[in-house]
mmCIF file of C-alpha atoms and ligand atoms in Angstrom:
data_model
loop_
_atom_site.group_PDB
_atom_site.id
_atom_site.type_symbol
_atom_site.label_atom_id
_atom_site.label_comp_id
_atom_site.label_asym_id
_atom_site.label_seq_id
_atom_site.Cartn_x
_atom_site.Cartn_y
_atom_site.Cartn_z
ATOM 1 C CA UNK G 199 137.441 -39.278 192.577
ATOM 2 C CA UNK G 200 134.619 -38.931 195.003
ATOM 3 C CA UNK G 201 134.418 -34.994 196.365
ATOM 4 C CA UNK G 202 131.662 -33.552 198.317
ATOM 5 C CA UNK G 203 130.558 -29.658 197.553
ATOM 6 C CA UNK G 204 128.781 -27.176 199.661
ATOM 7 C CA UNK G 205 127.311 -24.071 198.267
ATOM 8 C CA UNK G 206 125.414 -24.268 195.071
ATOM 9 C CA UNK G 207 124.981 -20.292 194.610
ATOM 10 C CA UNK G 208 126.293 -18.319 191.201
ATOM 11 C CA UNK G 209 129.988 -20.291 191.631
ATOM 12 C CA UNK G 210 129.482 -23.339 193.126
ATOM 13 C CA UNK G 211 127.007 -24.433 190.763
ATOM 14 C CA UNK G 212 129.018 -23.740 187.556
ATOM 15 C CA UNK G 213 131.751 -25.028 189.745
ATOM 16 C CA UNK G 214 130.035 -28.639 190.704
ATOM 17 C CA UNK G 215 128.992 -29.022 186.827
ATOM 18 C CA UNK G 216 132.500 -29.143 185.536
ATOM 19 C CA UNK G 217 133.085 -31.906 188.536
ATOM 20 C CA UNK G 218 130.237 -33.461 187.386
ATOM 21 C CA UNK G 219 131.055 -33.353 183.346
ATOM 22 C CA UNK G 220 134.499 -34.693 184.186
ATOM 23 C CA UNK G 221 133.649 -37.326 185.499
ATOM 24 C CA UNK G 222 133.532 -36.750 189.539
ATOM 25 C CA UNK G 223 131.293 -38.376 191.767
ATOM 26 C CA UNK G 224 129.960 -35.057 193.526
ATOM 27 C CA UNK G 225 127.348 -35.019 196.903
ATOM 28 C CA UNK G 226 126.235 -31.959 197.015
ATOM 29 C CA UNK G 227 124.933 -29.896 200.056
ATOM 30 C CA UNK G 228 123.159 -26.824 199.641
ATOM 31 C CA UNK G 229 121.243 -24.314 202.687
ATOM 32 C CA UNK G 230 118.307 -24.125 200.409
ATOM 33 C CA UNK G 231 118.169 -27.740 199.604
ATOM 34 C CA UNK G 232 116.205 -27.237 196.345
ATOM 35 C CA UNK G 233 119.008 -25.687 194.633
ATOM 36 C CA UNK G 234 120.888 -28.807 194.527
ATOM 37 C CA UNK G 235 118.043 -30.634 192.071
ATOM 38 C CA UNK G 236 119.686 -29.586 189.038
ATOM 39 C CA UNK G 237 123.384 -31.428 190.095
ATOM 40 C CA UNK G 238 121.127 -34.226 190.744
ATOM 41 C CA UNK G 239 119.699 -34.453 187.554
ATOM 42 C CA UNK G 240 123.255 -33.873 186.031
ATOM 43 C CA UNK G 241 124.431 -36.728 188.803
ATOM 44 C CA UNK G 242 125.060 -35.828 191.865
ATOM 45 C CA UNK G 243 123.948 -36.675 195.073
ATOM 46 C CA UNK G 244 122.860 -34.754 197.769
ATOM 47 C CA UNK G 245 124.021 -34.863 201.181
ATOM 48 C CA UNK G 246 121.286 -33.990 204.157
ATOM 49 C CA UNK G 247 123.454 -31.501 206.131
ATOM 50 C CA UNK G 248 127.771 -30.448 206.087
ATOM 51 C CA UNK G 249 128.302 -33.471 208.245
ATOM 52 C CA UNK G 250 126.215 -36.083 206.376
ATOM 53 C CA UNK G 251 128.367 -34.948 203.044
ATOM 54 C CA UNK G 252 131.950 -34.703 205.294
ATOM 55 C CA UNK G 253 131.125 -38.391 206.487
ATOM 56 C CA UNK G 254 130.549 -39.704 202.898
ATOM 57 C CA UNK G 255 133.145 -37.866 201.218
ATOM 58 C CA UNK G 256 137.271 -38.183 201.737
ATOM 59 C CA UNK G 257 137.764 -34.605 200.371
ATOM 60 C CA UNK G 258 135.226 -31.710 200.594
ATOM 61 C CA UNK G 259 135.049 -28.008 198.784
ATOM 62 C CA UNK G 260 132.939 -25.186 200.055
ATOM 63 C CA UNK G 261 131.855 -22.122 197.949
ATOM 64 C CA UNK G 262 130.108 -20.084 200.510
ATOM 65 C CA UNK G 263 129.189 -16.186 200.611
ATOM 66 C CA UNK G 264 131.365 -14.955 203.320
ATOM 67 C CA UNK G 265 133.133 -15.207 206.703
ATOM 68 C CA UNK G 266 130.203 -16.031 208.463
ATOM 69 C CA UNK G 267 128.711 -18.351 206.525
ATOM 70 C CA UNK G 268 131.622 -20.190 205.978
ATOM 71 C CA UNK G 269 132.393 -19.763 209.879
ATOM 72 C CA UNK G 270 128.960 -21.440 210.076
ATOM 73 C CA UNK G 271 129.248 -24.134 207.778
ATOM 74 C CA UNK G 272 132.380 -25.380 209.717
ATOM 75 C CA UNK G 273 131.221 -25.169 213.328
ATOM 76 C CA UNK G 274 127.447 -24.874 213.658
ATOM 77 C CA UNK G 275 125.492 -28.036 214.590
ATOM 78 C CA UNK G 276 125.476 -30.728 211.483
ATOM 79 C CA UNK G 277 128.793 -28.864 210.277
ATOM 80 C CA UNK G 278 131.915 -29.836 208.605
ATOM 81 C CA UNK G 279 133.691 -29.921 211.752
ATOM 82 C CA UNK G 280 131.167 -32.539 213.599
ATOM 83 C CA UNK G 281 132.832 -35.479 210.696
ATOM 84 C CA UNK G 282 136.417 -33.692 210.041
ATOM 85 C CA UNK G 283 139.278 -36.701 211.689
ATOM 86 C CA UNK G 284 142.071 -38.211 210.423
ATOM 87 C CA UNK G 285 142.707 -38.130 206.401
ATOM 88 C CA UNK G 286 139.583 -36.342 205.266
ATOM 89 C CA UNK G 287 140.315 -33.167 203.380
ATOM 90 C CA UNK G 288 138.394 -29.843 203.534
ATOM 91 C CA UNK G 289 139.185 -26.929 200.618
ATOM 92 C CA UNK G 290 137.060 -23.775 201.212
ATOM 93 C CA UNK G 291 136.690 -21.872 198.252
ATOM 94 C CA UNK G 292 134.800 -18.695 198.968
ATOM 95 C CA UNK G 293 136.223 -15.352 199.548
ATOM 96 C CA UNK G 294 136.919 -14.549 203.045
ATOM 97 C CA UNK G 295 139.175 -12.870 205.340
ATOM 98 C CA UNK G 296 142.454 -14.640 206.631
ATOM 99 C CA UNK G 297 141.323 -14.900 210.338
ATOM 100 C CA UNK G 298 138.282 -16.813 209.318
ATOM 101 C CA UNK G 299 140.646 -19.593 207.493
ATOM 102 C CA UNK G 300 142.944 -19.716 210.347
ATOM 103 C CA UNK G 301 139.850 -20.346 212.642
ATOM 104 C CA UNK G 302 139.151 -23.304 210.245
ATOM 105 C CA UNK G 303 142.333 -24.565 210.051
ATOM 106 C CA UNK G 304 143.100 -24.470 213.385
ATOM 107 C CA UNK G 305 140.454 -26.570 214.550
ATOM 108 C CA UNK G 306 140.977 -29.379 211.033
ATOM 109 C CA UNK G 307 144.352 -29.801 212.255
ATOM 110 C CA UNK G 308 143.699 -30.453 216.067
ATOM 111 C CA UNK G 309 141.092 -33.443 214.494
ATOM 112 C CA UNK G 310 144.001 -34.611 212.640
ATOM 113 C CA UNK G 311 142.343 -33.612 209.109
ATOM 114 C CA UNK G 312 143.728 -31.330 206.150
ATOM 115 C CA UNK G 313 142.753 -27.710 205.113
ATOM 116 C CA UNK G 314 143.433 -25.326 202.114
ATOM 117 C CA UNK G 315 141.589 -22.008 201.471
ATOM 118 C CA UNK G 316 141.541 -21.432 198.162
ATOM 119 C CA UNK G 317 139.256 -18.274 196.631
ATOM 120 C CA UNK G 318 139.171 -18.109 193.062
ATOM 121 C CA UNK G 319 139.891 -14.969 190.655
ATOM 122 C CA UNK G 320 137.071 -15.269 187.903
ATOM 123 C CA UNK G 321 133.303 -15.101 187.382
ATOM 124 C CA UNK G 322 130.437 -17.004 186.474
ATOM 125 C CA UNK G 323 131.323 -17.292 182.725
ATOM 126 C CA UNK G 324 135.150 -18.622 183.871
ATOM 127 C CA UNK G 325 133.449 -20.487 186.658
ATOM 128 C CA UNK G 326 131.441 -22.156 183.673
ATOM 129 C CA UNK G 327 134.313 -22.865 181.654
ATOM 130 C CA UNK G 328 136.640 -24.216 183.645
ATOM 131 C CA UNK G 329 138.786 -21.270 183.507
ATOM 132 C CA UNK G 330 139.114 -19.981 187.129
ATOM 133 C CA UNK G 331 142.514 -18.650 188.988
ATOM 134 C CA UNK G 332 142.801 -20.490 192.314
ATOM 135 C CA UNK G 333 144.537 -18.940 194.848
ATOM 136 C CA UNK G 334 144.936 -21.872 197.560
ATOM 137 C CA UNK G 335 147.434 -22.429 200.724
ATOM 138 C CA UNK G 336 147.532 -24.302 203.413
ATOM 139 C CA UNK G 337 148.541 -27.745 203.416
ATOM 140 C CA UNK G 338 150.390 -28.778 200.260
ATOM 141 C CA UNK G 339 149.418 -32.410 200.399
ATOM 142 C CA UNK G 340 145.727 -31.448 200.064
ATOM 143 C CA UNK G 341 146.874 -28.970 197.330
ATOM 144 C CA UNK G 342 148.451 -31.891 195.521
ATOM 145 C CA UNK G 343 145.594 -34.175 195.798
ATOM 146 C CA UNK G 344 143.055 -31.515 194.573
ATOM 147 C CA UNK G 345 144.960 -31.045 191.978
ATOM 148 C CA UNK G 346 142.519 -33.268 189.443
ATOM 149 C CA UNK G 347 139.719 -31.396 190.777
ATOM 150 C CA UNK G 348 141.659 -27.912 190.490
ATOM 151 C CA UNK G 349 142.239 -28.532 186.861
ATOM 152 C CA UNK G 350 138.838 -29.353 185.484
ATOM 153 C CA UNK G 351 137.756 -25.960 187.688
ATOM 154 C CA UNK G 352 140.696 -23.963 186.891
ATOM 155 C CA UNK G 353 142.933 -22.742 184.212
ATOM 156 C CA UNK G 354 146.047 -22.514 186.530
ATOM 157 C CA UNK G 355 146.209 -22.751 190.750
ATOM 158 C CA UNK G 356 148.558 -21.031 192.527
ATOM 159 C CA UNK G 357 150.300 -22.255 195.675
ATOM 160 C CA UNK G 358 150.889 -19.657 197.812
ATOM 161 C CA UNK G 359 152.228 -21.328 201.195
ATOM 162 C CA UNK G 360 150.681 -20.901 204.652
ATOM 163 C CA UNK G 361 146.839 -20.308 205.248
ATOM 164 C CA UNK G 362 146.057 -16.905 204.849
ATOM 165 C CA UNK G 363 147.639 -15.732 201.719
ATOM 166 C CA UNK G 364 144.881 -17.219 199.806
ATOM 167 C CA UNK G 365 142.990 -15.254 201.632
ATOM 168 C CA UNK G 366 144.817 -12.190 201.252
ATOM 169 C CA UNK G 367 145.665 -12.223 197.871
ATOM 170 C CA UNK G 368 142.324 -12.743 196.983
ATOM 171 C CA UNK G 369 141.490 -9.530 198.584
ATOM 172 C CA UNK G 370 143.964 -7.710 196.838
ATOM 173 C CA UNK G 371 143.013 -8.692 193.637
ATOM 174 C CA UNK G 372 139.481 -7.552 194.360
ATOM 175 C CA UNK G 373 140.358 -4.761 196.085
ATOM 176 C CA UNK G 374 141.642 -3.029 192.286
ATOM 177 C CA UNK G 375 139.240 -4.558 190.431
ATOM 178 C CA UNK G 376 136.590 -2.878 192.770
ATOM 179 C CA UNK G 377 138.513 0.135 192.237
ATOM 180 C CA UNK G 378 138.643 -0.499 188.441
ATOM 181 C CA UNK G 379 135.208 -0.683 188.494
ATOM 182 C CA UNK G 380 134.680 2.369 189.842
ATOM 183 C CA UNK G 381 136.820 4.375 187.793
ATOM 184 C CA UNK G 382 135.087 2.839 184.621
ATOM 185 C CA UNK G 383 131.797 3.880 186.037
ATOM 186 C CA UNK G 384 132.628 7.391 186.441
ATOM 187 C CA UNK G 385 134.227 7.200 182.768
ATOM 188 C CA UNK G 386 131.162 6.092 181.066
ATOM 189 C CA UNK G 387 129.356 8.757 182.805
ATOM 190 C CA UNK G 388 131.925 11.506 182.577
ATOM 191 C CA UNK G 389 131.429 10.635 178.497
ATOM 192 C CA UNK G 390 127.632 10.461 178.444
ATOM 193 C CA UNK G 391 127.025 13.928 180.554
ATOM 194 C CA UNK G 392 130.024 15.488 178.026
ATOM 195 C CA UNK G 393 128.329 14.636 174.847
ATOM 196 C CA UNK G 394 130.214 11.409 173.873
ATOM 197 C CA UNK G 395 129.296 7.998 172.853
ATOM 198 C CA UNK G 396 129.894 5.475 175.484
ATOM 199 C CA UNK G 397 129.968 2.749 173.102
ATOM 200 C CA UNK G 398 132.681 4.770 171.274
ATOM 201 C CA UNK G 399 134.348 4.514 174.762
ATOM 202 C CA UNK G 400 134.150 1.321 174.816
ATOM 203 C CA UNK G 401 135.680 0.857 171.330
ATOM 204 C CA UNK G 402 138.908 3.594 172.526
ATOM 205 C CA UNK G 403 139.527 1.592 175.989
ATOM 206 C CA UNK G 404 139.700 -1.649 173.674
ATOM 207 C CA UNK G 405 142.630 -0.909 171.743
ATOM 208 C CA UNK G 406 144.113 1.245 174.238
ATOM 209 C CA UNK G 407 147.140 0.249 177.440
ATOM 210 C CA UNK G 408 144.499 0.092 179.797
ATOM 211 C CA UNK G 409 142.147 -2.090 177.514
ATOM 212 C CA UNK G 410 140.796 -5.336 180.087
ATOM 213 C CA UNK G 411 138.573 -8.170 180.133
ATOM 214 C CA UNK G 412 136.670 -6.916 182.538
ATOM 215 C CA UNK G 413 135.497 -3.292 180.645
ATOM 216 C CA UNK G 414 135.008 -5.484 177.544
ATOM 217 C CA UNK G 415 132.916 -8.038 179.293
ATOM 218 C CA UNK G 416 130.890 -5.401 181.284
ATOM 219 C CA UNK G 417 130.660 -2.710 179.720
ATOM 220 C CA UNK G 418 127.864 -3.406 176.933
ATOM 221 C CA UNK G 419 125.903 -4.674 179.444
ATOM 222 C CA UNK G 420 126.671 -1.657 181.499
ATOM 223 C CA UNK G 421 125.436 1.194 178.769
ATOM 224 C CA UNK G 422 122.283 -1.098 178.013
ATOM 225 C CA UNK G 423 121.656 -0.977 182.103
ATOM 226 C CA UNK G 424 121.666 -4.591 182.385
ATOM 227 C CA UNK G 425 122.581 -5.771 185.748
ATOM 228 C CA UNK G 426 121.995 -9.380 185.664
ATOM 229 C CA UNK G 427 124.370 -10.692 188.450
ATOM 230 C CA UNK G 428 127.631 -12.577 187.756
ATOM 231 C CA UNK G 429 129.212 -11.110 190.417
ATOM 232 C CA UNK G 430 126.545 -10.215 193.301
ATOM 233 C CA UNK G 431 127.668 -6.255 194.281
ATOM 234 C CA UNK G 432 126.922 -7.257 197.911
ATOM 235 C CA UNK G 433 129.868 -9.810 197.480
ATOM 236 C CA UNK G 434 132.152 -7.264 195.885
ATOM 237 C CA UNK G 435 131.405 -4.830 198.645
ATOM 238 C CA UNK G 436 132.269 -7.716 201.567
ATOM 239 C CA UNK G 437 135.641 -7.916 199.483
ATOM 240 C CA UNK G 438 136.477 -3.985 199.711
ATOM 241 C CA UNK G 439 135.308 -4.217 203.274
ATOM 242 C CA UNK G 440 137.620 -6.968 203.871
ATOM 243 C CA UNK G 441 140.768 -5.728 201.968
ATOM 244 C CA UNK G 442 139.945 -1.899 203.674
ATOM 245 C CA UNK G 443 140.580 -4.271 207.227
ATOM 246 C CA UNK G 444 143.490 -5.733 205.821
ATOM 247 C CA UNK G 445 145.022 -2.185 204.933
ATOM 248 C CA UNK G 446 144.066 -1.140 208.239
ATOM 249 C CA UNK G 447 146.319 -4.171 209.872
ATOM 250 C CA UNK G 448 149.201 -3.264 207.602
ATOM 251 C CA UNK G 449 148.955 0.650 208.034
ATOM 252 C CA UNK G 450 148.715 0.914 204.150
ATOM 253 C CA UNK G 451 146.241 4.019 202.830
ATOM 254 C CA UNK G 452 144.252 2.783 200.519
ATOM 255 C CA UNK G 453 141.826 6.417 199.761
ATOM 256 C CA UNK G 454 140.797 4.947 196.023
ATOM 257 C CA UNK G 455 139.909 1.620 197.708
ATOM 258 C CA UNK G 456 137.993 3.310 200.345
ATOM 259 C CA UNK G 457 135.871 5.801 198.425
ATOM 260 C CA UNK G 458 134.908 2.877 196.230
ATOM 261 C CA UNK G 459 133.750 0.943 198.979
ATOM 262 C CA UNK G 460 131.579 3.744 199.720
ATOM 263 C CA UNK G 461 129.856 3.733 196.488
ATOM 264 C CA UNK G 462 129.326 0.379 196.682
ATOM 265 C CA UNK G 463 127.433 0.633 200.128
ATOM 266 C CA UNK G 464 125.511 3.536 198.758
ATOM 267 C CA UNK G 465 124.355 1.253 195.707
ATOM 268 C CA UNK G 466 123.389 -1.797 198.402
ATOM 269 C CA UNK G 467 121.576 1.001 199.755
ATOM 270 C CA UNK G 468 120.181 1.580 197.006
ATOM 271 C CA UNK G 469 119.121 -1.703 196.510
ATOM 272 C CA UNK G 470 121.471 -3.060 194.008
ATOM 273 C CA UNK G 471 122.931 -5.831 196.382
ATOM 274 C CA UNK G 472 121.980 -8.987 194.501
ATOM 275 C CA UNK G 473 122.537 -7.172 191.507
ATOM 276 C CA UNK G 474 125.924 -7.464 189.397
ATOM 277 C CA UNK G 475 128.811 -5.645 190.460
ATOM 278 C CA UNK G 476 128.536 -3.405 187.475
ATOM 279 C CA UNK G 477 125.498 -1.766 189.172
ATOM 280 C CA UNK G 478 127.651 0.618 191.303
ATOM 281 C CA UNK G 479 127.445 2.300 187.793
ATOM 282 C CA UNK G 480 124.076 3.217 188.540
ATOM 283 C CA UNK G 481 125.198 5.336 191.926
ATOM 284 C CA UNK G 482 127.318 7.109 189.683
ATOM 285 C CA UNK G 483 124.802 8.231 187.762
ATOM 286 C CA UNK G 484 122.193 8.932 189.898
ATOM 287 C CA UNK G 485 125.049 11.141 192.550
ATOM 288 C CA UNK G 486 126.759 12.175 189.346
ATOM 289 C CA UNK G 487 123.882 14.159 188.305
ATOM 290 C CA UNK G 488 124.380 17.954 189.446
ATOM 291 C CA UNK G 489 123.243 19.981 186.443
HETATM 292 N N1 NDP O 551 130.152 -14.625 191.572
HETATM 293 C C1 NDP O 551 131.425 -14.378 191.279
HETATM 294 O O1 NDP O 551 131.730 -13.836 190.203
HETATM 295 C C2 NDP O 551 132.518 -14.731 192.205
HETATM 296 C C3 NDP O 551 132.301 -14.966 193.547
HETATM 297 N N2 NDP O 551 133.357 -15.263 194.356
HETATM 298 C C4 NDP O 551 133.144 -15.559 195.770
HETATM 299 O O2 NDP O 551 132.608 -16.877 195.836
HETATM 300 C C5 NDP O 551 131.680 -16.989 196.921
HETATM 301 C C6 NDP O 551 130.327 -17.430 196.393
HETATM 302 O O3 NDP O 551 129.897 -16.470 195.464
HETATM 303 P P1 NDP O 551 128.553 -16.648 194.598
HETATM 304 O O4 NDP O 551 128.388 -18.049 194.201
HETATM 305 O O5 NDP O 551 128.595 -15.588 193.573
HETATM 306 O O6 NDP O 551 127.474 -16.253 195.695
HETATM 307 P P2 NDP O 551 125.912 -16.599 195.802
HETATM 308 O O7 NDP O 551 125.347 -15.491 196.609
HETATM 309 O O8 NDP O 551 125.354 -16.894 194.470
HETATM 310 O O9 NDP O 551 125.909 -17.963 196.663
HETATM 311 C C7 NDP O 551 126.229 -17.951 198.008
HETATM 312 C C8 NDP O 551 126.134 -19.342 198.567
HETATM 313 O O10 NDP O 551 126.399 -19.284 199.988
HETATM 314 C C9 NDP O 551 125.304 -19.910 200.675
HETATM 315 N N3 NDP O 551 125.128 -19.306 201.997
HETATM 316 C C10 NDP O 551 125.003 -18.005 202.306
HETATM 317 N N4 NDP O 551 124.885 -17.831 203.647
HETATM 318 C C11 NDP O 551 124.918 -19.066 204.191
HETATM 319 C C12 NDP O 551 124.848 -19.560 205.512
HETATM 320 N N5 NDP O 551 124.724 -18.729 206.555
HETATM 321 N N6 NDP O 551 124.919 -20.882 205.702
HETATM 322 C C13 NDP O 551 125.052 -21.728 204.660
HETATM 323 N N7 NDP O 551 125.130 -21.337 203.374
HETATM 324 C C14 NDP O 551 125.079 -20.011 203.140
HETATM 325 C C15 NDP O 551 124.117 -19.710 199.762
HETATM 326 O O11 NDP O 551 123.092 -20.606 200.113
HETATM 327 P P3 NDP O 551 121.549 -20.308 199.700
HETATM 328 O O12 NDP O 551 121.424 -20.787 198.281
HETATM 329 O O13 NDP O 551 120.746 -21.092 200.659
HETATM 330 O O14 NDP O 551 121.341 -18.830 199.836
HETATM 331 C C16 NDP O 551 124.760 -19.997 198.408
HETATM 332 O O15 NDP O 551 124.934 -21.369 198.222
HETATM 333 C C17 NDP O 551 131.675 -15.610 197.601
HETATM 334 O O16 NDP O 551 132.589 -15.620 198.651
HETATM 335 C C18 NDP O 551 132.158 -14.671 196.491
HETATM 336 O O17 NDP O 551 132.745 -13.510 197.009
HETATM 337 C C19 NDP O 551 134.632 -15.412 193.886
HETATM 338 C C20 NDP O 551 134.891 -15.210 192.572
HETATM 339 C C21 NDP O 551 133.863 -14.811 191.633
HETATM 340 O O1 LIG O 552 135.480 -12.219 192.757
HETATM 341 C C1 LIG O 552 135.110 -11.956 191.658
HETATM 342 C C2 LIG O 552 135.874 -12.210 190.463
HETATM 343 O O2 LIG O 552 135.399 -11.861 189.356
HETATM 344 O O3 LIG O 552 136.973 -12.759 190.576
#
């Protein structure tokens, strides 16, 4: 199967790999072009601009930072939408807000071409092994056909029916892990500043009800200061932004999901943007401090 993939950051990357080890033939597009030598040397080829890869390829995936770069990516000059017609296939993977999908969509169906969003639940390591949750809708005939690429990406992909719920669901799930987050941070300080040992902590939560993947994979890291990104906090604070606007449309409070959000604008504003997630940790600390 012959796919083309745009967006070669911390996802698509380990994304395009698995394609590439399974035996896909993958053109690859990426804004800085020089990030897509690697896939070359692994196999793929690369594709001059969205359009050049959209004409070569039958089905196309996008992993792309946010609304407005996907928004770009679709509609700016050399986009997606310049080669979209009749029977080609477009599957945006990135995290975005519903209105930016149906914007896509809208315009992929009017050419007579097929859409899905579908945002993934997992990091870089499950990106890497295959083992992401995809959260796709739109049109089911695309879903079927991307199947074969869904599985050597994915552990299991959800169908969730017309475009948007992707979307949305995706912000949900991010919305309480940003929360989660959070919580965790203040935890690990709350035990440091009282005298405890955080890895002790980290041992309790563990075998504990509210043990997780998440505070077992971040956590060391975490104690040790270690930041390297898996999960860009810049990205995770788009997300809360997003779900925060999607609360707002459905008149649901959401107080824990908005005072995380803050802390993670104070820590981009702190400079911990392109750092991992986990870094909001470090606004904890440093506003935590009042002895
Ligand atoms: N990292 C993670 O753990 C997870 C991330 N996600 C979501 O997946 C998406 C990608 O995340 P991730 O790979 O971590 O992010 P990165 O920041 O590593 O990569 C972002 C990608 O988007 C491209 N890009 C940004 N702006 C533009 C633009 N205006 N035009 C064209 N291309 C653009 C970048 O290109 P360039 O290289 O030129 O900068 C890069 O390829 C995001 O929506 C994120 O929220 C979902 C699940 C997990
Ligand atoms: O979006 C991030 C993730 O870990 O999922």
């Amino acid at each position: 199967m012959e796919v083309g993939f745009l967006g070669l950051g911390i996802m698509g990357k380990a994304m395009c790999m698995n394609l590439l080890r399974n035996g896909f033939k993958v053109t690859v597009w990426n804004r800085t072009l020089s990030k897509c030598e690697e896939l070359v040397e692994h196999g793929a080829s690369i594709g001059e601009t969205p359009a050049a890869v959209m004409k070569k390829c039958k089905y196309t995936i996008a992993m792309l930072s946010d609304p407005s770069a996907a928004l770009a990516v679709a509609f700016d000059k050399d986009g997606v939408l310049e080669q979209m017609c009749t029977g080609k296939g477009y599957i945006d993977m990135s995290t975005v807000d519903a209105d930016t999908s149906k914007k896509i969509s809208e315009v992929i169906s009017k050419k007579g071409g097929y859409f899905l969003e579908a945002p993934v639940s997992g990091s870089k390591k499950p990106a890497e092994d295959g083992q992401l949750v995809i959260l796709a809708a739109g049109d089911k005939v695309l879903f079927d056909e991307a199947i074969p690429a869904f599985n050597v990406m994915g552990k299991k992909s959800f169908f969730l029916g017309q475009i948007g719920n992707g979307a949305k669901m995706k912000l949900v799930v991010n919305m309480i892990m940003g929360s989660m987050m959070n919580a965790f941070s203040e935890g690990l300080v709350l035990a440091d500043r009282s005298g405890l040992s955080q890895q002790t902590l980290l041992d309790v939560l563990e075998l504990g009800a509210i043990a997780t993947p998440m505070f077992k994979m971040k956590g060391p890291a975490m104690i040790q200061n270690n930041f390297t990104p898996a999960f860009p906090l810049k990205h995770q604070q788009k997300d809360m932004r997003l779900a925060l606007a999607l609360g707002d449309e459905n008149a649901v409070s959401m107080p824990v999901a908005a005072a995380a959000n803050e802390e993670f604008k104070k820590a981009r504003s702190m400079g911990f943007g392109d750092h991992d997630f986990s870094a909001v940790y470090e606004t904890v600390k440093t506003y935590g401090h009042s002895k």
